[in-house]
Amino acid sequence: MSGNSIGKLFSVTTFGESHGLALGAIVDGCPPGLDISESDLQHDLDRRKPGTSRYTTQRREDDVVKILSGVFEGKTTGTSIGLLIENTDQRSKDYGKIKDRFRPMHADYTYQQKYGSRDYRGGGRSSARETAMRVAAGAIAKKYLQVYCGIEVRGYLSQLGPIAIDKVDWSVVESNPFFCPDADKVADMEVFMQKLRKSGDSVGAKLTVVATGMPVGLGEPVFDRLDADIAHALMGINAVKGVEIGAGFDCVDALGSAHRDELTPEGFTSNNAGGVLGGISSGQDLIAHLALKPTSSILVPGNTVDIEGNPVEVITTGRHDPCVGIRAVPIAEAMVAIVLMDHFLRNRGQNGNVQSTTPIIPAEKP
Amino acid sequence: MSGNSIGKLFSVTTFGESHGLALGAIVDGCPPGLDISESDLQHDLDRRKPGTSRYTTQRREDDVVKILSGVFEGKTTGTSIGLLIENTDQRSKDYGKIKDRFRPMHADYTYQQKYGSRDYRGGGRSSARETAMRVAAGAIAKKYLQVYCGIEVRGYLSQLGPIAIDKVDWSVVESNPFFCPDADKVADMEVFMQKLRKSGDSVGAKLTVVATGMPVGLGEPVFDRLDADIAHALMGINAVKGVEIGAGFDCVDALGSAHRDELTPEGFTSNNAGGVLGGISSGQDLIAHLALKPTSSILVPGNTVDIEGNPVEVITTGRHDPCVGIRAVPIAEAMVAIVLMDHFLRNRGQNGNVQSTTPIIPAEKP
Amino acid sequence: MSGNSIGKLFSVTTFGESHGLALGAIVDGCPPGLDISESDLQHDLDRRKPGTSRYTTQRREDDVVKILSGVFEGKTTGTSIGLLIENTDQRSKDYGKIKDRFRPMHADYTYQQKYGSRDYRGGGRSSARETAMRVAAGAIAKKYLQVYCGIEVRGYLSQLGPIAIDKVDWSVVESNPFFCPDADKVADMEVFMQKLRKSGDSVGAKLTVVATGMPVGLGEPVFDRLDADIAHALMGINAVKGVEIGAGFDCVDALGSAHRDELTPEGFTSNNAGGVLGGISSGQDLIAHLALKPTSSILVPGNTVDIEGNPVEVITTGRHDPCVGIRAVPIAEAMVAIVLMDHFLRNRGQNGNVQSTTPIIPAEKP
Amino acid sequence: MSGNSIGKLFSVTTFGESHGLALGAIVDGCPPGLDISESDLQHDLDRRKPGTSRYTTQRREDDVVKILSGVFEGKTTGTSIGLLIENTDQRSKDYGKIKDRFRPMHADYTYQQKYGSRDYRGGGRSSARETAMRVAAGAIAKKYLQVYCGIEVRGYLSQLGPIAIDKVDWSVVESNPFFCPDADKVADMEVFMQKLRKSGDSVGAKLTVVATGMPVGLGEPVFDRLDADIAHALMGINAVKGVEIGAGFDCVDALGSAHRDELTPEGFTSNNAGGVLGGISSGQDLIAHLALKPTSSILVPGNTVDIEGNPVEVITTGRHDPCVGIRAVPIAEAMVAIVLMDHFLRNRGQNGNVQSTTPIIPAEKP
């Protein structure tokens, strides 16, 4: 029944419900000696935090994380790290009215059937609120990867509903409320989101996560492949319905002669593989895309059944994001970082040591 | 470093290289009492077997599987099941010429860098030949799911290069060499594949796997979600670059009001979720799509480097499928069955027992 | 590197150092519907609590546990349970003087060498203080086993230094400060402990844990045997140096004809096996013994080296138990309960269902 | 239900029954580049092999192991290693008569109850014959540890029934049929075993395994401690009922002042800890003892019940060891080697790297 842990050598286990007393995580396997403090974790938590713009839920959570163990005199000790975020804003009254009915596209129905009961307050454990701990844990992985491996994990919004980006300019990603890397699309997105909010509806989104500075050799064929573990980690994020590595579904209609990434002494000529060959990192950038469905909690009335199976109407009046995809950028980064950290630890000091291998060719052609 | 096992309660561990002595697997966790014989496994192995049509590799492998343990007097004993397939056709000479050069889009380069050496014969462990054991192991899961859970796992080819299907007629899937469920497209596919073979090129494909008769309640939030484990299992198949559950990437441009699957006393009104809500099966059909890249081994000359990093040309003259996607249908079915079997065992006998729960509503609206 | 989790389906992950902010645990896999409250956990925590008698450390810790998640309206929800105990009494000054020297028989030296640094305050993570969370988590397992399986897990002190018990009377175990089941030995133990305390020395102990109401069928050969998992769990308790199942080391000098437990229609004639045959529970009482070494922290001066390897003398002036074995009784019970709970969940609903199997013979001969 | 795997990074999964077609194992996680051949494995298999002296079963098994994958041009590739031993001597007729009755102290009864059926031929999966694959897999670990880590894992018989050894002379261990390290006891053991054989009875034994050349730092507190994993691995061997690390149960009656291993610039003054402090290796020799019960299959008639629960008499006329402990020496070595290998891989390349750490003091005082 257990299923709240991820990772083999670097493992993250979480607990906590949307309206419980607190959210928590145990990060196990972080090597000793990493300089880490609460502020390192808070940065990404703030990027995910609700209520930061009028395009996200107005629920107010400070999401202040405490490190309870595993760090001594500013450095990790190599023992398990305990993390805690206390829930402050718990307007349970918002949720009483959906106590006995199942919100369409939510986990209400499946939780009720699986467990025979459920914490209906804000979705309980099924709420995306749980992902705050993934972001906190992921921040530790991100810092370790950056300091010790030179790996940078970053993400952006590649499509908001019908609005797809045309270019990627990392410098603008953090300077707009959408994590949009294309400055020319931000205005359209704002207009679209305002209309959407008025209509009480919601929309889906597509995100992209990129890891640069990748070593060659991460990933354990045949089942613990790097791409397989990335897919597991990203599909495990609330509302995600699709995952692609590199060219993804575009490869369906491609010819082998055009699709293949050729090798030259100066590097690969392209990166349709998304940085993974045979389940092992190639040294090229790791590129993953994910699709998130529209927020299920909307003001538009819908049909459902109650706990007895009688037809009822449901309107979700809680405070929700019109597009959950936007705030999912730091979550997706965190999940990718957790997977990379795990695979890095599984490979350290090996023959074909990912730390010491000199790549036969550089990653990218200039 | 280990990574050749999948599953927690129903686990499959495999070994074997393309041109080694044999392929093998250990299936651990199958409950006792299941009627099983080699012929039950052989059926799916024959569906995957190369050389069955002129659209697949002409390499001849009988792929005769032997059950070495775990079955006594025709029934599983509950102990580990040992499976073995001896390699018969091993034309290693085909591969000598690529011993020192890396085939583009293959795992040659990453295996060499990760391990410091590699079995270059037909790709060694990275060859799709390894998937024969997944199919054999999956056949045990498929039979158990069918007999004890009423779950049927089936797959089909939903797109071959540019040719997408328009309808799904299960009755024709097994009667054409493409696992194509749309009889009207088979002729086009044959023409396309003949042209493709002449050109020495290859193409990608999209597959769909559907599990019917699903119980409500399979999947362990928040990390061992059913959809996350399905994504892991399918992305771990050779050449797969994308995985979708239900509507997948189509949800990006969808509105919540249109996308949500409403509940009625007669069942869900649609299945955009693909049978999974909050990581838990809803009782609707489980629907997964996967994208496979074009075969990397093609006759069209390409650029690469040798083991010293010098530029060289490569032509793969071995016997290969012009579209690996076709034969991957039974492999994808097997992986989905292995995941479902594992989650079924994790849920048996629980409060909210997936065996005993009476769904509040039926799965599908008539 | 990770190693702070135990259990496959019922898993417990812990964090926390002796003098950190708090201790915590995540209990994952507890089925839904179990009535549980903090008082259920507090009972065993109080049995383990220091400072309860003059035979244990005088360190004062209230060890008040909080349930932060996984319980809703008094019942477990089936999701992960977060537990927290805040450290109140942290006299770090006690420990400054051993900052740079390694206490003999402690983990100081190995932690320093393994991690390159260590939290020296009271042993940090290596302190037995960490076991408080095992007791809290084990209390959940104990209650579930009692309510749903009719399994009772209890322990007692079978030997304190040279004083071995002659009989087991469960009714007196909780009524003396030693968990001694032989009322006639309590006075001797008091005298012995007073002398010991005056001498500033410490002594070892032997404990016994018994699980009654065992079903037949728990344990997964060949590696996840019930006895193997019990041995793992008990040897993993601080200071434990030996584990026995049933007759244990007495079987070395025994003849097969005398040692074997014969089966009769009325039950087994003896229980030298300790309730496990072939790694699977037989339905007889599960009986395990464990040996705990003398407390390493004593007032008797000893030789050691400092962090530069120079010879130094060490005296541990902190507040310590003269016999750690005494307070380990609830810890050993908790570890056995956690293992039994895990194996129970792994077997529910199986063919040969441990819940439904009617034993061919009763467990014990009247 | 699965339970036939051991190890996290170096994992061994086995299959096979006493009288099935073959025994097999998959060794996953062995780093690439290790020179290994079947003869390396055969050596230990021959040490375990039955029929080598008149003190062991006369069953004849050549136990010829085949390496089916994972080794290319004489070196491990880093991929999974498939091992196979075909059963040659299968006198099933020997076992027909115990088809319907349960041999006392055997797994017959628990297998029947757990699985609802059983392979009664020679105990099927519960037979010690399964341990042949552990020895084969362990031989790979032993060689890796020796070549890359300088760790030597060896064992001996420390007590045969009432005959305990007085000294350990490694040079004689392999030169007598008992793995006895005390030449002066061999004659007594021969006399004792001849009497025992005539009486048709059996006896227990105590074994000791020692690992020399240990690095400091192996073991992952708090649950994956080195001693806990050793206990798990040794208690999981057929017939083992007790495990000790270092002084083991002798510590119960010891005083802390006398028991502690003091540190000096020249090394530890003693090794009561058995080479493990706080679950982490100290660099001293790892010392483990295990107790094996008398062979359950004896010629002395005994009472039991049949499958209907009726009282019956049983005599085991199969060919069995009068003392299973003797042949268990290579099995115990293998299990310790597998655990050490797993922990070595978990620690490579870490801060506090077990490969690079310079111990502050040497392991032993001269």
mmCIF file with all atom_site columns, C-alpha atoms in Angstrom, chain C residues 53-126:
data_model
loop_
_atom_site.group_PDB
_atom_site.id
_atom_site.type_symbol
_atom_site.label_atom_id
_atom_site.label_alt_id
_atom_site.label_comp_id
_atom_site.label_asym_id
_atom_site.label_entity_id
_atom_site.label_seq_id
_atom_site.pdbx_PDB_ins_code
_atom_site.Cartn_x
_atom_site.Cartn_y
_atom_site.Cartn_z
_atom_site.occupancy
_atom_site.B_iso_or_equiv
_atom_site.pdbx_formal_charge
_atom_site.auth_seq_id
_atom_site.auth_comp_id
_atom_site.auth_asym_id
_atom_site.auth_atom_id
_atom_site.pdbx_PDB_model_num
ATOM 1  C CA . SER C 1 53  ? 13.095  5.175  37.468 1.00 0.00 ? 53  SER C CA 1
ATOM 2  C CA . ARG C 1 54  ? 16.458  5.628  39.100 1.00 0.00 ? 54  ARG C CA 1
ATOM 3  C CA . TYR C 1 55  ? 17.712  2.731  36.977 1.00 0.00 ? 55  TYR C CA 1
ATOM 4  C CA . THR C 1 56  ? 17.525  4.739  33.774 1.00 0.00 ? 56  THR C CA 1
ATOM 5  C CA . THR C 1 57  ? 19.027  7.995  32.577 1.00 0.00 ? 57  THR C CA 1
ATOM 6  C CA . GLN C 1 58  ? 17.806  11.049 34.429 1.00 0.00 ? 58  GLN C CA 1
ATOM 7  C CA . ARG C 1 59  ? 17.549  12.986 31.193 1.00 0.00 ? 59  ARG C CA 1
ATOM 8  C CA . ARG C 1 60  ? 14.007  14.365 31.136 1.00 0.00 ? 60  ARG C CA 1
ATOM 9  C CA . GLU C 1 61  ? 12.118  14.105 27.881 1.00 0.00 ? 61  GLU C CA 1
ATOM 10 C CA . ASP C 1 62  ? 8.358   14.244 27.804 1.00 0.00 ? 62  ASP C CA 1
ATOM 11 C CA . ASP C 1 63  ? 8.426   12.624 24.372 1.00 0.00 ? 63  ASP C CA 1
ATOM 12 C CA . VAL C 1 64  ? 5.018   13.975 23.461 1.00 0.00 ? 64  VAL C CA 1
ATOM 13 C CA . VAL C 1 65  ? 4.161   12.714 19.970 1.00 0.00 ? 65  VAL C CA 1
ATOM 14 C CA . LYS C 1 66  ? 1.992   14.617 17.496 1.00 0.00 ? 66  LYS C CA 1
ATOM 15 C CA . ILE C 1 67  ? 0.149   13.004 14.572 1.00 0.00 ? 67  ILE C CA 1
ATOM 16 C CA . LEU C 1 68  ? 0.410   15.517 11.735 1.00 0.00 ? 68  LEU C CA 1
ATOM 17 C CA . SER C 1 69  ? -1.318  13.664 8.893  1.00 0.00 ? 69  SER C CA 1
ATOM 18 C CA . GLY C 1 70  ? -2.892  10.423 7.722  1.00 0.00 ? 70  GLY C CA 1
ATOM 19 C CA . VAL C 1 71  ? -5.571  10.374 10.406 1.00 0.00 ? 71  VAL C CA 1
ATOM 20 C CA . PHE C 1 72  ? -8.934  12.036 9.795  1.00 0.00 ? 72  PHE C CA 1
ATOM 21 C CA . GLU C 1 73  ? -11.836 12.061 12.232 1.00 0.00 ? 73  GLU C CA 1
ATOM 22 C CA . GLY C 1 74  ? -10.005 9.544  14.431 1.00 0.00 ? 74  GLY C CA 1
ATOM 23 C CA . LYS C 1 75  ? -9.329  6.975  11.723 1.00 0.00 ? 75  LYS C CA 1
ATOM 24 C CA . THR C 1 76  ? -6.385  6.306  9.445  1.00 0.00 ? 76  THR C CA 1
ATOM 25 C CA . THR C 1 77  ? -7.064  7.411  5.879  1.00 0.00 ? 77  THR C CA 1
ATOM 26 C CA . GLY C 1 78  ? -4.673  5.000  4.125  1.00 0.00 ? 78  GLY C CA 1
ATOM 27 C CA . THR C 1 79  ? -2.267  7.845  3.314  1.00 0.00 ? 79  THR C CA 1
ATOM 28 C CA . SER C 1 80  ? 1.109   8.496  4.932  1.00 0.00 ? 80  SER C CA 1
ATOM 29 C CA . ILE C 1 81  ? 1.108   9.262  8.639  1.00 0.00 ? 81  ILE C CA 1
ATOM 30 C CA . GLY C 1 82  ? 3.456   12.020 9.814  1.00 0.00 ? 82  GLY C CA 1
ATOM 31 C CA . LEU C 1 83  ? 4.702   11.823 13.402 1.00 0.00 ? 83  LEU C CA 1
ATOM 32 C CA . LEU C 1 84  ? 6.679   14.427 15.336 1.00 0.00 ? 84  LEU C CA 1
ATOM 33 C CA . ILE C 1 85  ? 8.333   14.659 18.757 1.00 0.00 ? 85  ILE C CA 1
ATOM 34 C CA . GLU C 1 86  ? 9.973   17.930 19.672 1.00 0.00 ? 86  GLU C CA 1
ATOM 35 C CA . ASN C 1 87  ? 13.160  17.766 21.718 1.00 0.00 ? 87  ASN C CA 1
ATOM 36 C CA . THR C 1 88  ? 12.802  19.725 24.909 1.00 0.00 ? 88  THR C CA 1
ATOM 37 C CA . ASP C 1 89  ? 15.779  18.802 27.106 1.00 0.00 ? 89  ASP C CA 1
ATOM 38 C CA . GLN C 1 90  ? 18.959  19.533 25.198 1.00 0.00 ? 90  GLN C CA 1
ATOM 39 C CA . ARG C 1 91  ? 21.848  20.086 27.573 1.00 0.00 ? 91  ARG C CA 1
ATOM 40 C CA . SER C 1 92  ? 24.405  20.352 24.823 1.00 0.00 ? 92  SER C CA 1
ATOM 41 C CA . LYS C 1 93  ? 27.019  21.625 27.246 1.00 0.00 ? 93  LYS C CA 1
ATOM 42 C CA . ASP C 1 94  ? 27.254  18.090 28.545 1.00 0.00 ? 94  ASP C CA 1
ATOM 43 C CA . TYR C 1 95  ? 28.762  17.040 25.280 1.00 0.00 ? 95  TYR C CA 1
ATOM 44 C CA . GLY C 1 96  ? 31.187  19.768 24.319 1.00 0.00 ? 96  GLY C CA 1
ATOM 45 C CA . LYS C 1 97  ? 34.081  17.989 25.996 1.00 0.00 ? 97  LYS C CA 1
ATOM 46 C CA . ILE C 1 98  ? 33.758  14.908 23.772 1.00 0.00 ? 98  ILE C CA 1
ATOM 47 C CA . LYS C 1 99  ? 33.533  16.972 20.610 1.00 0.00 ? 99  LYS C CA 1
ATOM 48 C CA . ASP C 1 100 ? 37.029  16.058 19.517 1.00 0.00 ? 100 ASP C CA 1
ATOM 49 C CA . ARG C 1 101 ? 37.479  12.614 21.038 1.00 0.00 ? 101 ARG C CA 1
ATOM 50 C CA . PHE C 1 102 ? 35.862  9.293  20.216 1.00 0.00 ? 102 PHE C CA 1
ATOM 51 C CA . ARG C 1 103 ? 33.991  7.492  22.992 1.00 0.00 ? 103 ARG C CA 1
ATOM 52 C CA . PRO C 1 104 ? 35.008  3.817  22.927 1.00 0.00 ? 104 PRO C CA 1
ATOM 53 C CA . MET C 1 105 ? 32.293  1.403  21.677 1.00 0.00 ? 105 MET C CA 1
ATOM 54 C CA . HIS C 1 106 ? 30.307  4.391  20.385 1.00 0.00 ? 106 HIS C CA 1
ATOM 55 C CA . ALA C 1 107 ? 29.608  5.318  16.778 1.00 0.00 ? 107 ALA C CA 1
ATOM 56 C CA . ASP C 1 108 ? 31.669  8.517  17.132 1.00 0.00 ? 108 ASP C CA 1
ATOM 57 C CA . TYR C 1 109 ? 34.659  7.129  15.261 1.00 0.00 ? 109 TYR C CA 1
ATOM 58 C CA . THR C 1 110 ? 32.746  5.436  12.446 1.00 0.00 ? 110 THR C CA 1
ATOM 59 C CA . TYR C 1 111 ? 30.427  8.405  11.849 1.00 0.00 ? 111 TYR C CA 1
ATOM 60 C CA . GLN C 1 112 ? 33.428  10.738 11.713 1.00 0.00 ? 112 GLN C CA 1
ATOM 61 C CA . GLN C 1 113 ? 35.189  8.509  9.214  1.00 0.00 ? 113 GLN C CA 1
ATOM 62 C CA . LYS C 1 114 ? 32.139  7.717  7.089  1.00 0.00 ? 114 LYS C CA 1
ATOM 63 C CA . TYR C 1 115 ? 30.741  11.203 6.799  1.00 0.00 ? 115 TYR C CA 1
ATOM 64 C CA . GLY C 1 116 ? 33.842  13.315 7.332  1.00 0.00 ? 116 GLY C CA 1
ATOM 65 C CA . SER C 1 117 ? 32.059  15.171 10.124 1.00 0.00 ? 117 SER C CA 1
ATOM 66 C CA . ARG C 1 118 ? 29.444  14.459 12.759 1.00 0.00 ? 118 ARG C CA 1
ATOM 67 C CA . ASP C 1 119 ? 26.869  15.969 15.049 1.00 0.00 ? 119 ASP C CA 1
ATOM 68 C CA . TYR C 1 120 ? 28.724  15.232 18.302 1.00 0.00 ? 120 TYR C CA 1
ATOM 69 C CA . ARG C 1 121 ? 25.878  16.424 20.532 1.00 0.00 ? 121 ARG C CA 1
ATOM 70 C CA . GLY C 1 122 ? 24.836  13.305 22.385 1.00 0.00 ? 122 GLY C CA 1
ATOM 71 C CA . GLY C 1 123 ? 25.817  11.136 19.481 1.00 0.00 ? 123 GLY C CA 1
ATOM 72 C CA . GLY C 1 124 ? 23.556  12.991 17.049 1.00 0.00 ? 124 GLY C CA 1
ATOM 73 C CA . ARG C 1 125 ? 21.841  10.512 14.781 1.00 0.00 ? 125 ARG C CA 1
ATOM 74 C CA . SER C 1 126 ? 23.605  7.535  16.359 1.00 0.00 ? 126 SER C CA 1
#
